[in-house]
Short mmCIF file of C-alpha atoms in Angstrom, two decimals:
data_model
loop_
_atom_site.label_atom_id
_atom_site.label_comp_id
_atom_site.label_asym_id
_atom_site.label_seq_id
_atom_site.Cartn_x
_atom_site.Cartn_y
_atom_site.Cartn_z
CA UNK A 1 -37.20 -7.78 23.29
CA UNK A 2 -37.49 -9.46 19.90
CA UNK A 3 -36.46 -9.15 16.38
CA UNK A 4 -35.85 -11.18 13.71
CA UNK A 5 -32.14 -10.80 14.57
CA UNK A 6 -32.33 -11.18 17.86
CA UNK A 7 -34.51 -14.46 17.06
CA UNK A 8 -31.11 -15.44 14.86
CA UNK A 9 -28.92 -15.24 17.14
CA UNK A 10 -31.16 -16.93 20.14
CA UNK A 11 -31.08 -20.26 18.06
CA UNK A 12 -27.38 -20.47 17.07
CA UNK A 13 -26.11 -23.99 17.62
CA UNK A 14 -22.89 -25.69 15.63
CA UNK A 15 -23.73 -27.43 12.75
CA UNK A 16 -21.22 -30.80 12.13
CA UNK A 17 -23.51 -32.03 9.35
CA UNK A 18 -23.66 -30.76 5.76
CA UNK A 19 -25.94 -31.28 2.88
CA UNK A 20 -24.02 -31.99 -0.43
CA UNK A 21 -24.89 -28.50 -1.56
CA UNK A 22 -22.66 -25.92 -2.77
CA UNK A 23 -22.37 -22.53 -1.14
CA UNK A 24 -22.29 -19.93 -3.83
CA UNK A 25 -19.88 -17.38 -4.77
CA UNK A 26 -22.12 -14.82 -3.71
CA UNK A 27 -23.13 -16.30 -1.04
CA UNK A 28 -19.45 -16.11 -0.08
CA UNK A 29 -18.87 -12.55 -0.77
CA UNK A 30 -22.09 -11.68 1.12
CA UNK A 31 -21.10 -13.70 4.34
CA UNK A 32 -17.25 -12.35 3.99
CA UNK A 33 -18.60 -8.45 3.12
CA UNK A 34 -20.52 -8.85 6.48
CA UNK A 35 -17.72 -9.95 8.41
CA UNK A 36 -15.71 -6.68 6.97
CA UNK A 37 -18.09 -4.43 8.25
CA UNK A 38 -17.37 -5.39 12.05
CA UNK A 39 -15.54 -3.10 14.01
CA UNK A 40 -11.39 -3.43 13.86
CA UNK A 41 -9.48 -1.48 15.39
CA UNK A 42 -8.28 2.25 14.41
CA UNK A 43 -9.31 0.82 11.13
CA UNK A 44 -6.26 -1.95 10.44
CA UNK A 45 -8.44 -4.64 9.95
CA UNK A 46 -5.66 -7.15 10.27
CA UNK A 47 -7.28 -10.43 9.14
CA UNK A 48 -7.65 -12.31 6.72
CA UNK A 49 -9.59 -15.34 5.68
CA UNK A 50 -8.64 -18.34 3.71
CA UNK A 51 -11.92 -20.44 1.87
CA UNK A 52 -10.39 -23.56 1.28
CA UNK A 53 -12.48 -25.44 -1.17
CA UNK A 54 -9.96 -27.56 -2.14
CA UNK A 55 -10.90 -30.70 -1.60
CA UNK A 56 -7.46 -32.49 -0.91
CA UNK A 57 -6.22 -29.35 0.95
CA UNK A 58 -9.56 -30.20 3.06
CA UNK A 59 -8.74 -33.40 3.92
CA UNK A 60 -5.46 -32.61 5.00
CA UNK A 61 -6.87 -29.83 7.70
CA UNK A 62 -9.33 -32.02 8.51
CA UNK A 63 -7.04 -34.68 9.86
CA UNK A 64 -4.45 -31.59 11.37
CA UNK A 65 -7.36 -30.38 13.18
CA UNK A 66 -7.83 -34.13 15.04
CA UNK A 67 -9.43 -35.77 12.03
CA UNK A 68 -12.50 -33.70 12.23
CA UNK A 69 -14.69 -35.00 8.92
CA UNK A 70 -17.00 -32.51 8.52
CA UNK A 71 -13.67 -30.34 7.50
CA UNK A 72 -13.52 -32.57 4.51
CA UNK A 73 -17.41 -32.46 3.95
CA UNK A 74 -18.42 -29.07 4.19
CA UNK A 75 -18.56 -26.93 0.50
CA UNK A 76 -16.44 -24.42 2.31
CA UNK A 77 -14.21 -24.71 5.13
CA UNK A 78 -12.64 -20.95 6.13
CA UNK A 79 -9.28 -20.28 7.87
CA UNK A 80 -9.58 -17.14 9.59
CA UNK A 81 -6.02 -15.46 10.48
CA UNK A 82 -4.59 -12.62 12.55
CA UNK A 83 -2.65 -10.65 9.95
CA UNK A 84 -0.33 -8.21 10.90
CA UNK A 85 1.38 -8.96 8.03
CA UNK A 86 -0.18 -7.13 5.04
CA UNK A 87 -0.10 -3.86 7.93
CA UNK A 88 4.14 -4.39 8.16
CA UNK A 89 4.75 -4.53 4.71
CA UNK A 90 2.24 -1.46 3.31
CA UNK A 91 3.99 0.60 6.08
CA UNK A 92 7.62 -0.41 5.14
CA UNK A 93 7.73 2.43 2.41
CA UNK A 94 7.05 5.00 4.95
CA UNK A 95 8.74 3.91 8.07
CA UNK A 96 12.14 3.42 6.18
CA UNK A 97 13.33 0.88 8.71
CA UNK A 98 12.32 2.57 11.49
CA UNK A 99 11.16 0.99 15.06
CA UNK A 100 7.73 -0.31 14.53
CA UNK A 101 5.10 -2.47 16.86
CA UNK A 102 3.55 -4.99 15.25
CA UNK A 103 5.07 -7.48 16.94
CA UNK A 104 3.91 -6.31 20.88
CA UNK A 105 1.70 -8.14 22.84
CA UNK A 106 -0.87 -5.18 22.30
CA UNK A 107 -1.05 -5.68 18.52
CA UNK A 108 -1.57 -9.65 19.04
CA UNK A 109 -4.40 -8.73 20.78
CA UNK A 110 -5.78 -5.93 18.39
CA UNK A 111 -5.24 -8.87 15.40
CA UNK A 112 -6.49 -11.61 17.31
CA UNK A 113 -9.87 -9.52 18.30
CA UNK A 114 -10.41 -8.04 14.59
CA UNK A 115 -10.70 -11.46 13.56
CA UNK A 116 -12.89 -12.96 16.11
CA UNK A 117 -15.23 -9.82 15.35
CA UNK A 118 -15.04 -10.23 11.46
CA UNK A 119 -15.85 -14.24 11.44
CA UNK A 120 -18.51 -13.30 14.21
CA UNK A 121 -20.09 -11.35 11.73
CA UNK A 122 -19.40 -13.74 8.91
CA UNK A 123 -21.10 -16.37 11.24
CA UNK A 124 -24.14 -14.42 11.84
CA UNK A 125 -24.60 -13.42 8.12
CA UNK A 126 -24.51 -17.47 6.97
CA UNK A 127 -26.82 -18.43 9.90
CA UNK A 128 -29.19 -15.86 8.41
CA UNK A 129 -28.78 -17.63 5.12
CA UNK A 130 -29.99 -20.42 6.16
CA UNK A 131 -26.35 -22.12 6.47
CA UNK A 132 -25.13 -23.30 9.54
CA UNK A 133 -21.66 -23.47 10.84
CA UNK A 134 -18.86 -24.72 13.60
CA UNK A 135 -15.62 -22.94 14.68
CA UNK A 136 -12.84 -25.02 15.04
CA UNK A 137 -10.32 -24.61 17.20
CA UNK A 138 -8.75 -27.71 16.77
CA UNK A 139 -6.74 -26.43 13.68
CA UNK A 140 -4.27 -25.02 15.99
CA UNK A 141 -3.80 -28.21 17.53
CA UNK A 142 -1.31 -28.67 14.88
CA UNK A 143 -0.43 -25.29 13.95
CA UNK A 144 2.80 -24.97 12.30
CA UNK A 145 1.61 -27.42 9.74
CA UNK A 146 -1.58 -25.75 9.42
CA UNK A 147 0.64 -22.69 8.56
CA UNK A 148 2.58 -24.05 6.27
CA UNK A 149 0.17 -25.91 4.05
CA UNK A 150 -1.67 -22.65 3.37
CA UNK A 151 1.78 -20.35 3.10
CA UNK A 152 0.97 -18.29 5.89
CA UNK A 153 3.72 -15.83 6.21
CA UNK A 154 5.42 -14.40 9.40
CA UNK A 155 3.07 -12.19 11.34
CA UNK A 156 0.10 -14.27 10.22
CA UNK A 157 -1.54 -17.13 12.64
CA UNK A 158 -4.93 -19.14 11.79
CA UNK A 159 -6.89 -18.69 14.71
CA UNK A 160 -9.93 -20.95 14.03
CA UNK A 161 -11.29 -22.62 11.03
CA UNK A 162 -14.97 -22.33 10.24
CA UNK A 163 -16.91 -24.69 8.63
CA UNK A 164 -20.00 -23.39 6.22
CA UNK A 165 -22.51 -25.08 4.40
CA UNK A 166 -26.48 -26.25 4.45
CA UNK A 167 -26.84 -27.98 7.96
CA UNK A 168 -27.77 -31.81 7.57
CA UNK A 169 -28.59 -32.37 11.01
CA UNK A 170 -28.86 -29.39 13.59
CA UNK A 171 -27.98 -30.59 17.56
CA UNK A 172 -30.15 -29.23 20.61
CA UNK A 173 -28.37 -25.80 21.86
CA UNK A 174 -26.42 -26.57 25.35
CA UNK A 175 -27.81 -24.24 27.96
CA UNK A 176 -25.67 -21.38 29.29
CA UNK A 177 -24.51 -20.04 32.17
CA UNK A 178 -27.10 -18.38 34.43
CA UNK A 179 -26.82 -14.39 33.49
CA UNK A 180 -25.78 -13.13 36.58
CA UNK A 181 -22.66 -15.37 36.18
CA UNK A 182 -21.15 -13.27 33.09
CA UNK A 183 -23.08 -10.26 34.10
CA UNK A 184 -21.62 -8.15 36.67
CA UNK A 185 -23.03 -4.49 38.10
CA UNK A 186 -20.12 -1.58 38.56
CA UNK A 187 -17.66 -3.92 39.33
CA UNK A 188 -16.70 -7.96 39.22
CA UNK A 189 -18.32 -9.58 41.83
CA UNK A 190 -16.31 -12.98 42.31
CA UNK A 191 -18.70 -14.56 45.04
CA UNK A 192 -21.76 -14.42 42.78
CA UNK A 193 -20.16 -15.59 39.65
CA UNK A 194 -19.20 -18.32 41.47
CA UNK A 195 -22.45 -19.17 43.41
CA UNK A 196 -24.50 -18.80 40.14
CA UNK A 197 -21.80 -21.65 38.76
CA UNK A 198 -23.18 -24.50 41.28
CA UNK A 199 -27.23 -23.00 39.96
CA UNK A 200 -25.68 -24.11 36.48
CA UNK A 201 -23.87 -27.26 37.47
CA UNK A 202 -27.71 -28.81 38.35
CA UNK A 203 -28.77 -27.06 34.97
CA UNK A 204 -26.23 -29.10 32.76
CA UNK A 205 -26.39 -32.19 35.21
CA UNK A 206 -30.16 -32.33 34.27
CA UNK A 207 -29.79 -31.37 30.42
CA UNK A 208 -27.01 -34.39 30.50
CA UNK A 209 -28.61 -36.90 31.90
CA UNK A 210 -31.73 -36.16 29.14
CA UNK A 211 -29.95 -35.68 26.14
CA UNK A 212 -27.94 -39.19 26.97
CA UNK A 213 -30.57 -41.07 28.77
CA UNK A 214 -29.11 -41.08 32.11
CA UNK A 215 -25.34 -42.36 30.54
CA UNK A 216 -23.98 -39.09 31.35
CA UNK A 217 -24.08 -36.17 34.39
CA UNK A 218 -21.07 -34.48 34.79
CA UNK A 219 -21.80 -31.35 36.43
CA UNK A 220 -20.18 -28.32 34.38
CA UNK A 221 -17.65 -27.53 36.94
CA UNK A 222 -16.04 -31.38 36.60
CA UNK A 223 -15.98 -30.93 32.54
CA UNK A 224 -14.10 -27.36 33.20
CA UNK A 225 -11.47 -28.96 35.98
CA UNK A 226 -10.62 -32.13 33.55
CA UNK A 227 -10.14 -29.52 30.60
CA UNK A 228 -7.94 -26.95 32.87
CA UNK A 229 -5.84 -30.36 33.64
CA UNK A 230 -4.97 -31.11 30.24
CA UNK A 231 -1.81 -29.33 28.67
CA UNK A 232 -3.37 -28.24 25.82
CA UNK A 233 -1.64 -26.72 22.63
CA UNK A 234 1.35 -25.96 24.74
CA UNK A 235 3.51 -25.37 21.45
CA UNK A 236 1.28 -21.96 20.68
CA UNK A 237 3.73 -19.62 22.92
CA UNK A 238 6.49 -20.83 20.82
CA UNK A 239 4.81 -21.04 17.54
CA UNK A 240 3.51 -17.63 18.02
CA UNK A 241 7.21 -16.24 18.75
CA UNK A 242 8.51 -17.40 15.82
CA UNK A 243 5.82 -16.10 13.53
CA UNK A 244 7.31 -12.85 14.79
CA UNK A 245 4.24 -11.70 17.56
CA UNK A 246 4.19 -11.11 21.19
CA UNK A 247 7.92 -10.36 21.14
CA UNK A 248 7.06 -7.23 23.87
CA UNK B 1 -28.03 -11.67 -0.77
CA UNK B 2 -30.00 -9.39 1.51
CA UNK B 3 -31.80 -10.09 4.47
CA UNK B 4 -32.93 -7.70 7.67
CA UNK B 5 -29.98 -9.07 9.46
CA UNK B 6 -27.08 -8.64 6.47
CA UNK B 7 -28.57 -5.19 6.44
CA UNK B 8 -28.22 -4.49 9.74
CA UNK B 9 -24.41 -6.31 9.88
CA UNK B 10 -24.15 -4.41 6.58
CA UNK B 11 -24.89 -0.63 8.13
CA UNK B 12 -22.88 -0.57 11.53
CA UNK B 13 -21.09 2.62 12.11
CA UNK B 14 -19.39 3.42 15.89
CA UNK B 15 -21.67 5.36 17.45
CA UNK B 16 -20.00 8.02 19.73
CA UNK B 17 -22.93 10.45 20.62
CA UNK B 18 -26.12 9.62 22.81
CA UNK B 19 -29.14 10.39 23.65
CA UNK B 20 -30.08 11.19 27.43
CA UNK B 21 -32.70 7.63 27.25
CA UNK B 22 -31.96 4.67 29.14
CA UNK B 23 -31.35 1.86 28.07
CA UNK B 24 -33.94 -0.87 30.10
CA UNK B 25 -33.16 -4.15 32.29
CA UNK B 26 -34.67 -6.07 29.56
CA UNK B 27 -32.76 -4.23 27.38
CA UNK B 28 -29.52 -5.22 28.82
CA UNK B 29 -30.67 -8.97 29.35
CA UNK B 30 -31.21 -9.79 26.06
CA UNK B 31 -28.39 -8.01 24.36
CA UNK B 32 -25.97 -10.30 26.66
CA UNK B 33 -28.25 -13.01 26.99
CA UNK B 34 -27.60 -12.76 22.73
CA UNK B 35 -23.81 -12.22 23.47
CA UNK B 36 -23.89 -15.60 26.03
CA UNK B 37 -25.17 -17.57 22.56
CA UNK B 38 -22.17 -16.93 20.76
CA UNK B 39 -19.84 -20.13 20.09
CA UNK B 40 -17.66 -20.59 22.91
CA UNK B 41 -14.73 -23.01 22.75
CA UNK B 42 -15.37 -26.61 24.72
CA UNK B 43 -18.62 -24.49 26.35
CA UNK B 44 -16.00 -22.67 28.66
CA UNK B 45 -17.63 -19.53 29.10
CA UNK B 46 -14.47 -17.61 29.59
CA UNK B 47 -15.92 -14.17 29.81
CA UNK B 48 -17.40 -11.65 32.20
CA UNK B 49 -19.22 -8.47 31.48
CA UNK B 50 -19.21 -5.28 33.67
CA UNK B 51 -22.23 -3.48 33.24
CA UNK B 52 -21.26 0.06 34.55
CA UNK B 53 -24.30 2.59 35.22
CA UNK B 54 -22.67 4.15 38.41
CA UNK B 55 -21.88 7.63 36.61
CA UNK B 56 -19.37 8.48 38.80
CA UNK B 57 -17.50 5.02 38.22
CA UNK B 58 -18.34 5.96 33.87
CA UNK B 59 -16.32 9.63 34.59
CA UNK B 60 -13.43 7.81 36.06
CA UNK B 61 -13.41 4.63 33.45
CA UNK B 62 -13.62 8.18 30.59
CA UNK B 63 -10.21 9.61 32.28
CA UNK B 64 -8.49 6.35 32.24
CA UNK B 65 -9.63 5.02 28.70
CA UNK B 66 -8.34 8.86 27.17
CA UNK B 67 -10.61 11.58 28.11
CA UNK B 68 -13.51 9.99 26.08
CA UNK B 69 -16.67 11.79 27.01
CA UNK B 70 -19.08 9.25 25.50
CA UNK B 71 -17.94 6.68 28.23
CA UNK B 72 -19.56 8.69 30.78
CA UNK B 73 -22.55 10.53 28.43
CA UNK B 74 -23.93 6.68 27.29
CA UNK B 75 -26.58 4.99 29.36
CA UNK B 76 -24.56 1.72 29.69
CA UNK B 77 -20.74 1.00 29.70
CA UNK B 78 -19.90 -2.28 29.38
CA UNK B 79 -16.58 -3.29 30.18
CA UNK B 80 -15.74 -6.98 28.85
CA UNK B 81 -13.17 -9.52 30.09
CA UNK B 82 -11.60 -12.36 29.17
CA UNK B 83 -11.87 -14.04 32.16
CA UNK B 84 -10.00 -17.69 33.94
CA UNK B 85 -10.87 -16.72 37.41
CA UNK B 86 -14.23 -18.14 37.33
CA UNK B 87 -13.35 -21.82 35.63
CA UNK B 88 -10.12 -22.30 37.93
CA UNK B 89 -12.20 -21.30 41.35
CA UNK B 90 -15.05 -23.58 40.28
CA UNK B 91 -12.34 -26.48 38.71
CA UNK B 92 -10.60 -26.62 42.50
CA UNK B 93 -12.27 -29.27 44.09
CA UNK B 94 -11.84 -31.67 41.32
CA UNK B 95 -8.34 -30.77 41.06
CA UNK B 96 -6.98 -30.84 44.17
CA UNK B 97 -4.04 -28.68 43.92
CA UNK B 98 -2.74 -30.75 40.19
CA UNK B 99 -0.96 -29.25 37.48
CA UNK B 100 -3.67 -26.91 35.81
CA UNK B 101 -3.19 -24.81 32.52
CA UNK B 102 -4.92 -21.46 32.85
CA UNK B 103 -2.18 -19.85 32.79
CA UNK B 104 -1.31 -20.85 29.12
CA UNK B 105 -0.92 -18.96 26.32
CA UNK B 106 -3.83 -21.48 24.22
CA UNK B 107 -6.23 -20.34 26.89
CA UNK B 108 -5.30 -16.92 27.18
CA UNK B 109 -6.47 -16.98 23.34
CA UNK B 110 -9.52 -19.27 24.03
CA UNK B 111 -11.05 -16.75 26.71
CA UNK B 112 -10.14 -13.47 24.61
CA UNK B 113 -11.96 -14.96 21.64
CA UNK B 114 -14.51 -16.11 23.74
CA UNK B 115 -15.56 -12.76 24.83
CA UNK B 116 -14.97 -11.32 21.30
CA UNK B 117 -17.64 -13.14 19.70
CA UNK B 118 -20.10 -12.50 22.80
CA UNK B 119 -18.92 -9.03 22.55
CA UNK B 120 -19.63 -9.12 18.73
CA UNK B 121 -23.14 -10.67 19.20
CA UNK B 122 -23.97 -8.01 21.66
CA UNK B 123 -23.55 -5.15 19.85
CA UNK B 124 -25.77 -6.81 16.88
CA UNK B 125 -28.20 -7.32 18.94
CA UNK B 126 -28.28 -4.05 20.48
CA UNK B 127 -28.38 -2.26 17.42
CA UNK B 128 -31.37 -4.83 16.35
CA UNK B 129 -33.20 -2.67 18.70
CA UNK B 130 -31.87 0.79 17.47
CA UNK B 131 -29.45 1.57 19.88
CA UNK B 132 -25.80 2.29 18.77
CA UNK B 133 -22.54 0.79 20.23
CA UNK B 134 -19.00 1.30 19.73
CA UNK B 135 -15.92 -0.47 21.19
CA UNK B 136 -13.50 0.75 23.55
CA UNK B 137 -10.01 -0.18 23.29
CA UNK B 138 -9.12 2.36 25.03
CA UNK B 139 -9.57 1.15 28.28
CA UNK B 140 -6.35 -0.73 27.66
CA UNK B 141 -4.23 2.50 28.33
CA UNK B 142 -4.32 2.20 32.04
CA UNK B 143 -5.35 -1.42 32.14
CA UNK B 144 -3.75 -1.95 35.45
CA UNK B 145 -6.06 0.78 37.35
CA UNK B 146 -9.23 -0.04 35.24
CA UNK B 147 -8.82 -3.26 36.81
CA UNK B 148 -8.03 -2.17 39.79
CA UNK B 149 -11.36 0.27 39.51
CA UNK B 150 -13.52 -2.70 38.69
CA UNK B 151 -12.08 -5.26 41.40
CA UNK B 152 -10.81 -7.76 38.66
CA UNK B 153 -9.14 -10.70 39.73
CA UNK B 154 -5.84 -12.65 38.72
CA UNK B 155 -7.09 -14.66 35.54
CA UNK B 156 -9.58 -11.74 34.43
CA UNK B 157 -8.63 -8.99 32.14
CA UNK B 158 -10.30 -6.17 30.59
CA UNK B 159 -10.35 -6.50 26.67
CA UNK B 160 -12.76 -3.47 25.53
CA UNK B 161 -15.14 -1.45 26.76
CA UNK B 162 -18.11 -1.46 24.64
CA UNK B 163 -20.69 1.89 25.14
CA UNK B 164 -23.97 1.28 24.34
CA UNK B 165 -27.24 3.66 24.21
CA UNK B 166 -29.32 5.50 21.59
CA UNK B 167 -27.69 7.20 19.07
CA UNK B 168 -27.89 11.03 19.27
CA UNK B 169 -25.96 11.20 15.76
CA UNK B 170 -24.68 8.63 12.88
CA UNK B 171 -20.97 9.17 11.28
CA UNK B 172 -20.91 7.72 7.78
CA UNK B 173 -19.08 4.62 7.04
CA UNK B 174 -15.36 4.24 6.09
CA UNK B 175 -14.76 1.64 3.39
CA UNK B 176 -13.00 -1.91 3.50
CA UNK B 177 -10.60 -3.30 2.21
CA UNK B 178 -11.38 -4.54 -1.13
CA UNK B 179 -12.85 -8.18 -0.64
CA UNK B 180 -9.80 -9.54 -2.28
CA UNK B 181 -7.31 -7.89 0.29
CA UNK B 182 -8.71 -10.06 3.07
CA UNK B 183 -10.44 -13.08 0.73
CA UNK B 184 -7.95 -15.79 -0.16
CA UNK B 185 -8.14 -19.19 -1.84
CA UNK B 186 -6.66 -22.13 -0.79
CA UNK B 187 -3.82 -20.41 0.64
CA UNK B 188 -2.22 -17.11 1.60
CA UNK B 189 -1.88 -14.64 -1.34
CA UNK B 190 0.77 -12.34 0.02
CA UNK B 191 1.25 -10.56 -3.10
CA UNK B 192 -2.23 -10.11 -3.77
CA UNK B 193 -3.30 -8.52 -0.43
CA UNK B 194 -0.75 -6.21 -0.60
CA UNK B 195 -1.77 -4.90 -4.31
CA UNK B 196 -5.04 -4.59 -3.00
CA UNK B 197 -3.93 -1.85 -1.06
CA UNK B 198 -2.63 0.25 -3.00
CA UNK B 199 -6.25 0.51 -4.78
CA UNK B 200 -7.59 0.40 -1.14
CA UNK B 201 -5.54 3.48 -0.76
CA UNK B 202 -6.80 5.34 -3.87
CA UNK B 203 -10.05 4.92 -2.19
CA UNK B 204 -9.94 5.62 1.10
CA UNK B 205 -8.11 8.99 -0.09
CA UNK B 206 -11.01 9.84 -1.90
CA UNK B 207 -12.88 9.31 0.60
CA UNK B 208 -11.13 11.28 3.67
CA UNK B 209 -10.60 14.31 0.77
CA UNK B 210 -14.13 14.31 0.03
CA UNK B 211 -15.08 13.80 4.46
CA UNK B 212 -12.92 16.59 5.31
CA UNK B 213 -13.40 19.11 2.15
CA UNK B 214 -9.94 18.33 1.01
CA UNK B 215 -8.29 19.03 4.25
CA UNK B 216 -6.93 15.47 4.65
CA UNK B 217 -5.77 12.64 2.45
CA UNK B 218 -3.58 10.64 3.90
CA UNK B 219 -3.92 7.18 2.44
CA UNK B 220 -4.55 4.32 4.36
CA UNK B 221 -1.12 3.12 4.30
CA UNK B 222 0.52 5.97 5.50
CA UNK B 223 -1.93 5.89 8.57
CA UNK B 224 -1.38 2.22 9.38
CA UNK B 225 2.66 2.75 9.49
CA UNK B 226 2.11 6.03 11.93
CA UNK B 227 -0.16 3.47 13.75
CA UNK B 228 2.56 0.56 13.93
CA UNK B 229 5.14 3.11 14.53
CA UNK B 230 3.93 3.82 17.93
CA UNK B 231 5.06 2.53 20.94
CA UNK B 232 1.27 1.91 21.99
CA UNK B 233 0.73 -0.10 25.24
CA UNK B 234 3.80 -1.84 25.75
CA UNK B 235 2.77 -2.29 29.24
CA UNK B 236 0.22 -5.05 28.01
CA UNK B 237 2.58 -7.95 28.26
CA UNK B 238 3.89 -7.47 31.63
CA UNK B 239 0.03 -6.34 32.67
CA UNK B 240 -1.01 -9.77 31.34
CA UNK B 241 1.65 -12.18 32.96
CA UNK B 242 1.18 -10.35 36.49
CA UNK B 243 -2.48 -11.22 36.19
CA UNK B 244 -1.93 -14.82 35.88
CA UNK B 245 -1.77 -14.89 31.80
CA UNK B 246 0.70 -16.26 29.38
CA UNK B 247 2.83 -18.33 31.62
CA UNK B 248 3.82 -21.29 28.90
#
């Protein structure tokens, strides 16, 4: 069960490093283009995606998103949003005021999923350029000025930045969880998932202690409770029902 | 800017028609074992898969998700959720009964992007080895007695279904928005996206004239505000705070 895709995908890790190499404009197109052709949704393909190449606007992102430098050093750093937006005002012509939906929890999630899909896509197209590349998530630790700075309008959110350029330094790929822990048969089996969870608490114990020299061994399950106790991005319910979504 | 794998990203088309071939154990592992290399936010994992072969259990999940025969006709239905269950169960004993945050809306998005880009990196690998996929969103229509089909959990939810098998017949592809519809610089170009459609819509009316010998051209436009004008799932919010979601 291999391909040259397949092969791609297998050896994905997050690149934090950039050369001081530009990513071209074709490059670009190719690696957005890609992204497009992802499934969406009956079609509404509510994203989009800002390049920021900018470098001042860079800086400033990179110190919203928790002064994250490789924001300012990457050739491109993307802002992939949930649009509902663009969908609301094409429609306005025929609805004539009309009830509409865009703002229901249901449509937050059909926005929010065409965009994860698209830059999943994207992602997959610049690894097989030979460019490597790192979500972050850490742009909505400061959302509403995130928003602002790049003029998102109501009905828009960035959900993650991307970073894109020619990896510097490549890290070691973290091991996953054992399959039958995300892998279920006819139905969710909650004993397994979480017996295969104490399998991959030894598995990550071991691959900490190596890749530190013995400094660190947190077991998996100790990472995830000290993450679930910290009130994280608590302003996102709010921010998102002002920018007009989840509002039913 | 053409490799084996932007061709591949490049050609994807749902696939709704199968042929009667399974689709192997080895087959399955390394499409998720591919999906389980996606990014994943802080490592979190927050994602299950429900591999459903049980055809009786596929004729039931085809009734709920609309009376869509390919559900039950493919090999493999895979029904993926977002899912919290596993990381607060296995988070417990550190926590002893503190304050944990789960239930927040900034994880509800973490694990729902988490198992889009699995999801995403799934169905490229999958059709990497010929087979054809296409997502379900369906299976949102009676979310509350899918989950109650598959034994889901508080803090799991079903996002898609995705079918997966070999393809018994190809539809061709619709076209994109123009590049610059969804491609911004430097910040959001609301005026720009929505002029885009309008040329968008020139298109895709060619192109649904030409599909159906003239017997439909509704632009693109005109299908999105039918779209946002219905009332579609409004039981998603109240679905998704009963299940533990969405709380701050």
């Amino acid at each position: 069960m291999n391909n040259e895709t397949i092969s791609l995908l297998m050896k994905h890790t997050s690149v934090r490093q950039f050369q001081d190499k530009p990513v071209s404009e074709e490059q670009l197109a190719a690696i957005i283009g890609a992204g497009q052709m992802a499934s969406t949704s009956s079609n509404v393909q509510a994203y989009s995606v800002i390049a920021v190449t900018d470098s001042a606007l860079q800086t400033k992102l990179a110190v919203l998103a928790g002064n994250q430098p490789y924001i300012e050093q990457c050739p491109i750093f993307l802002v992939w949003c949930a649009d509902l937006y663009r969908l609301r005002e094409v429609s306005q012509p025929y609805v004539q005021g009309a009830a509409t939906y865009e703002d229901s929890t249901e449509n937050f999630i059909v926005a929010t999923v065409d965009v994860a899909l698209a830059a999943q896509n994207a992602a997959i197209a610049a690894e097989s350029l030979g460019l490597g590349i790192v979500y972050i998530g850490g742009i909505r630790n400061r959302i509403a000025e995130v928003s602002e700075l790049l003029g998102l309008p109501e009905l828009v959110y960035p959900l993650f930045g991307m970073c894109i350029g020619y990896p510097a330094a490549t890290n070691g790929q973290r091991p996953r969880l054992p399959l039958p822990a995300v892998l279920h048969r006819n139905g969710y089996n909650a004993e397994t998932t979480v017996e295969q969870v104490k399998v991959y608490d030894e598995v990550t114990t071991d691959y900490l202690k190596e890749r530190t020299g013995g400094a660190s061994s947190t077991p998996w399950s100790a990472l995830m409770a000290k993450r679930l106790a910290e009130p994280t991005r608590l302003h996102m319910k709010d921010f998102l029902l002002k920018k007009g979504f989840l509002q039913k």
